CSV table of C-alpha atoms in Angstrom, one decimal:
chain,number,residue,atom,x,y,z
M,136,SER,CA,0.0,0.0,0.0
M,137,TYR,CA,1.0,3.6,-0.6
M,138,VAL,CA,2.4,5.2,2.5
M,139,VAL,CA,2.9,8.9,3.2
M,140,THR,CA,4.6,10.5,6.1
M,141,GLN,CA,3.9,13.8,7.9
M,142,PRO,CA,5.8,15.2,10.9
M,143,PRO,CA,3.8,14.7,14.0
M,144,SER,CA,4.1,18.4,15.1
M,145,VAL,CA,5.2,21.8,13.9
M,146,SER,CA,5.5,24.8,16.2
M,147,VAL,CA,5.8,28.4,15.0
M,148,ALA,CA,5.5,31.9,16.5
M,149,PRO,CA,2.6,34.2,15.4
M,150,GLY,CA,3.4,36.0,12.2
M,151,GLN,CA,6.0,33.5,11.1
M,152,THR,CA,5.7,30.9,8.3
M,153,ALA,CA,4.7,27.2,9.0
M,154,THR,CA,5.8,24.5,6.6
M,155,ILE,CA,4.1,21.1,6.7
M,156,THR,CA,5.4,18.3,4.6
M,157,CYS,CA,3.9,15.1,3.2
M,158,GLY,CA,6.4,12.6,1.9
M,159,GLY,CA,5.9,9.7,-0.3
M,160,ASP,CA,7.4,7.8,-3.2
M,161,THR,CA,6.9,10.0,-6.4
M,162,ILE,CA,4.1,11.8,-4.7
M,163,GLY,CA,4.8,14.6,-7.2
M,164,SER,CA,2.9,12.5,-9.8
M,165,ARG,CA,-0.2,12.5,-7.7
M,166,SER,CA,-2.8,15.2,-6.8
M,167,VAL,CA,-2.5,16.0,-3.1
M,168,HIS,CA,-5.2,17.7,-1.0
M,169,TRP,CA,-4.8,19.3,2.4
M,170,TYR,CA,-7.3,19.5,5.3
M,171,HIS,CA,-7.3,21.5,8.5
M,172,GLN,CA,-9.1,20.1,11.5
M,173,LYS,CA,-9.7,22.2,14.6
M,174,PRO,CA,-10.4,20.5,17.9
M,175,GLY,CA,-14.0,19.2,18.0
M,176,GLN,CA,-14.7,20.1,14.4
M,177,ALA,CA,-14.8,18.2,11.1
M,178,PRO,CA,-11.9,18.8,8.7
M,179,VAL,CA,-12.0,21.5,6.0
M,180,VAL,CA,-10.1,21.5,2.7
M,181,VAL,CA,-7.6,24.3,2.5
M,182,VAL,CA,-5.6,23.3,-0.6
M,183,TYR,CA,-6.7,20.9,-3.4
M,184,ASP,CA,-4.9,19.5,-6.4
M,185,ASP,CA,-1.5,20.4,-4.9
M,186,SER,CA,-1.7,24.1,-5.0
M,187,HIS,CA,-5.3,25.4,-5.5
M,188,ARG,CA,-7.1,27.2,-2.8
M,189,PRO,CA,-10.9,26.9,-2.3
M,190,SER,CA,-13.0,30.0,-2.1
M,191,GLY,CA,-12.9,31.4,1.5
M,192,ILE,CA,-9.5,30.1,2.3
M,193,PRO,CA,-7.0,32.9,3.0
M,194,GLU,CA,-4.2,33.5,0.6
M,195,ARG,CA,-1.8,32.7,3.5
M,196,PHE,CA,-2.4,29.0,2.7
M,197,SER,CA,-0.4,27.7,-0.3
M,198,GLY,CA,0.7,24.3,-1.5
M,199,SER,CA,3.3,22.7,-3.8
M,200,ASN,CA,4.2,19.2,-4.8
M,201,SER,CA,7.3,17.9,-6.5
M,202,GLU,CA,9.2,14.6,-6.6
M,203,ASN,CA,8.8,12.9,-3.2
M,204,THR,CA,7.4,15.8,-1.1
M,205,ALA,CA,4.2,17.7,-1.1
M,206,THR,CA,4.2,20.9,1.1
M,207,LEU,CA,1.6,23.1,2.7
M,208,THR,CA,2.9,26.5,3.6
M,209,ILE,CA,1.0,28.8,6.0
M,210,SER,CA,2.3,32.4,5.9
M,211,ARG,CA,1.8,35.0,8.7
M,212,VAL,CA,0.5,32.3,11.1
M,213,GLU,CA,-2.3,33.2,13.4
M,214,ALA,CA,-3.6,31.6,16.6
M,215,GLY,CA,-6.7,30.4,14.7
M,216,ASP,CA,-4.5,28.3,12.5
M,217,GLU,CA,-3.8,25.8,15.3
M,218,GLY,CA,-5.0,22.3,14.9
M,219,ALA,CA,-4.3,19.2,12.8
M,220,PHE,CA,-3.4,19.2,9.1
M,221,TYR,CA,-3.7,16.1,6.9
M,222,CYS,CA,-2.6,15.4,3.4
M,223,GLN,CA,-4.7,13.1,1.2
M,224,MET,CA,-4.5,11.5,-2.2
M,225,TRP,CA,-5.8,8.6,-4.3
M,226,ASP,CA,-3.7,5.5,-4.8
M,227,PRO,CA,-4.8,3.9,-8.1
M,228,SER,CA,-2.6,0.8,-7.4
M,229,THR,CA,-4.8,-0.2,-4.5
M,230,ASN,CA,-8.0,1.8,-5.2
M,231,HIS,CA,-7.6,3.3,-1.8
M,232,GLN,CA,-7.8,6.9,-0.5
M,233,VAL,CA,-4.7,7.6,1.5
M,234,PHE,CA,-4.3,10.0,4.4
M,235,GLY,CA,-1.1,11.2,6.0
M,236,GLY,CA,-0.9,10.6,9.8
M,237,GLY,CA,-1.5,14.3,10.5
M,238,THR,CA,0.6,17.2,11.7
M,239,THR,CA,-0.4,19.2,14.8
M,240,LEU,CA,0.3,22.9,14.3
M,241,THR,CA,1.0,24.8,17.5
M,242,VAL,CA,1.2,28.6,17.5
M,243,LEU,CA,3.6,29.6,20.3
I,274,GLU,CA,-26.0,25.5,1.2
I,275,VAL,CA,-24.2,22.2,0.4
I,276,GLN,CA,-24.7,19.9,3.4
I,277,LEU,CA,-24.2,16.3,4.5
I,278,VAL,CA,-25.9,15.0,7.6
I,279,GLU,CA,-25.0,11.6,9.1
I,280,SER,CA,-27.2,9.5,11.4
I,281,GLY,CA,-27.3,6.1,12.8
I,282,GLY,CA,-24.4,6.0,15.2
I,283,GLY,CA,-24.6,4.7,18.7
I,284,LEU,CA,-23.6,2.0,21.1
I,285,VAL,CA,-23.2,-1.5,19.8
I,286,GLN,CA,-21.8,-4.7,21.3
I,287,PRO,CA,-18.8,-6.4,19.8
I,288,GLY,CA,-19.9,-8.6,17.0
I,289,GLY,CA,-23.0,-6.5,16.4
I,290,SER,CA,-24.2,-4.4,13.5
I,291,LEU,CA,-25.0,-0.8,12.8
I,292,ARG,CA,-26.3,1.1,9.7
I,293,LEU,CA,-25.1,4.6,9.1
I,294,SER,CA,-26.9,7.0,6.8
I,295,CYS,CA,-25.9,10.2,5.1
I,296,ALA,CA,-28.3,12.7,3.6
I,297,GLY,CA,-27.1,15.3,1.1
I,298,THR,CA,-28.8,18.6,0.4
I,299,GLY,CA,-28.0,21.7,-1.7
I,300,PHE,CA,-26.4,19.9,-4.7
I,301,VAL,CA,-27.0,17.4,-7.4
I,302,PHE,CA,-26.4,14.3,-5.4
I,303,SER,CA,-25.8,11.9,-8.3
I,304,GLY,CA,-23.1,14.2,-9.6
I,305,HIS,CA,-20.7,13.4,-6.8
I,306,SER,CA,-19.0,10.4,-5.4
I,307,ILE,CA,-19.3,9.9,-1.6
I,308,ASN,CA,-16.7,8.6,0.9
I,309,TRP,CA,-16.9,7.5,4.5
I,310,VAL,CA,-13.9,8.5,6.6
I,311,ARG,CA,-13.5,7.7,10.3
I,312,GLN,CA,-11.5,9.0,13.2
I,313,ALA,CA,-10.9,7.0,16.3
I,314,PRO,CA,-10.6,9.1,19.5
I,315,GLY,CA,-7.4,11.1,19.6
I,316,LYS,CA,-6.3,9.6,16.3
I,317,GLY,CA,-5.9,10.6,12.7
I,318,LEU,CA,-8.2,10.2,9.7
I,319,GLU,CA,-8.8,6.8,8.1
I,320,TRP,CA,-10.6,6.3,4.9
I,321,VAL,CA,-13.3,3.6,5.0
I,322,SER,CA,-15.2,3.4,1.7
I,323,TYR,CA,-16.0,5.0,-1.6
I,324,ILE,CA,-19.0,4.9,-3.9
I,325,SER,CA,-19.2,6.7,-7.2
I,326,GLY,CA,-22.1,9.0,-8.2
I,327,SER,CA,-23.7,6.3,-10.2
I,328,GLY,CA,-23.1,3.7,-7.6
I,329,ASP,CA,-21.2,1.5,-10.1
I,330,LEU,CA,-17.8,1.9,-8.5
I,331,ILE,CA,-17.2,0.8,-4.9
I,332,PHE,CA,-14.1,0.5,-2.9
I,333,TYR,CA,-13.3,-0.4,0.7
I,334,ALA,CA,-10.3,-0.1,3.0
I,335,ASP,CA,-8.7,-3.4,3.8
I,336,SER,CA,-9.7,-3.1,7.5
I,337,VAL,CA,-13.4,-3.2,6.7
I,338,LYS,CA,-13.6,-5.2,3.5
I,339,GLY,CA,-16.0,-8.1,3.8
I,340,ARG,CA,-17.7,-6.6,6.9
I,341,PHE,CA,-18.9,-3.2,5.7
I,342,THR,CA,-21.2,-2.5,2.7
I,343,ILE,CA,-21.7,0.9,1.1
I,344,SER,CA,-24.8,1.8,-1.0
I,345,ARG,CA,-26.6,4.8,-2.3
I,346,ASP,CA,-30.1,5.9,-3.3
I,347,ASN,CA,-29.8,8.9,-5.6
I,348,ALA,CA,-33.6,9.3,-5.7
I,349,LYS,CA,-33.4,10.0,-1.9
I,350,SER,CA,-30.1,11.8,-2.0
I,351,SER,CA,-28.7,9.3,0.5
I,352,VAL,CA,-25.8,7.0,1.1
I,353,SER,CA,-25.7,4.1,3.6
I,354,LEU,CA,-22.9,2.2,5.3
I,355,GLN,CA,-23.9,-1.2,6.7
I,356,MET,CA,-21.4,-2.3,9.3
I,357,ASN,CA,-21.3,-5.9,10.5
I,358,SER,CA,-19.1,-7.8,12.9
I,359,LEU,CA,-18.1,-4.6,14.7
I,360,ASN,CA,-15.1,-4.7,17.0
I,361,ALA,CA,-13.3,-2.2,19.2
I,362,ALA,CA,-11.1,-1.1,16.4
I,363,ASP,CA,-14.2,0.2,14.6
I,364,MET,CA,-15.0,2.6,17.4
I,365,ALA,CA,-14.8,6.1,15.9
I,366,MET,CA,-16.5,9.2,14.6
I,367,TYR,CA,-17.7,8.4,11.1
I,368,TYR,CA,-17.8,11.3,8.6
I,369,CYS,CA,-19.7,11.3,5.3
I,370,VAL,CA,-17.7,13.4,2.8
I,371,ARG,CA,-18.5,14.6,-0.7
I,372,ASP,CA,-15.9,13.9,-3.4
I,373,HIS,CA,-15.4,16.6,-6.0
I,374,TYR,CA,-15.8,14.2,-8.9
I,375,ASP,CA,-18.8,12.3,-10.0
I,376,ASN,CA,-17.7,8.8,-11.1
I,377,SER,CA,-14.0,8.7,-10.5
I,378,PRO,CA,-11.9,8.9,-7.3
I,379,GLY,CA,-9.1,11.2,-6.8
I,380,GLY,CA,-11.0,14.4,-6.0
I,381,TRP,CA,-10.9,16.4,-2.8
I,382,PHE,CA,-13.4,16.1,0.0
I,383,ASP,CA,-15.7,19.0,0.5
I,384,PRO,CA,-17.8,19.3,2.5
I,385,TRP,CA,-17.6,17.0,5.4
I,386,GLY,CA,-20.6,16.1,7.5
I,387,GLN,CA,-20.6,16.7,11.3
I,388,GLY,CA,-20.0,13.0,11.9
I,389,THR,CA,-21.8,10.3,13.8
I,390,LEU,CA,-20.2,8.5,16.7
I,391,VAL,CA,-20.0,4.7,16.8
I,392,THR,CA,-19.1,3.1,20.1
I,393,VAL,CA,-18.3,-0.6,20.4
I,394,SER,CA,-18.5,-1.9,23.9
I,395,SER,CA,-20.1,-4.6,26.0
């Protein structure tokens, strides 16, 4: 099965930039989507198809995907950005949706 | 407003069965695939099952294959997940999520329902 790896946690001071990675074999050939889940709430998509931002998501959220790493970048981090972030993609070799293990963002 | 509402969760004994339902409103239901995603307490997201908009394409996670059955009724804008032989590992919040695409997987999930809690305990 296709396995992707995220760092368990990332900490950043307010106003700084947070970088969350999702590593997998040739992940750059797949479309990667990112979700933000605040405590007690359902996840919300913040980036889709590697680098596209849904309406209503601040421009501070951006994504990229190349070779073996997909990256979610959050600029000018705010306290409200805290929570868990998950990457997700489809694996056609197994016909399974795949989620990364999640990264907890802490704003110091 | 596009919305998904789950129902059917609750307490079930090990080995028991439960049927979850998901009702969609605010969009052309047959025009979107639907997935079930679960989250055990304090854990990450785990994909459970996929059904295409037409209902012709169905996939399951290895952990539930042979025990869970997904189905849909587009006339009623609803999707169901029949869960049999439940065990402690199945205890989780179950989310119904709309896939962006109609009859092929690979799209992003938006929106997510509020979830329905399944508790497996004697």
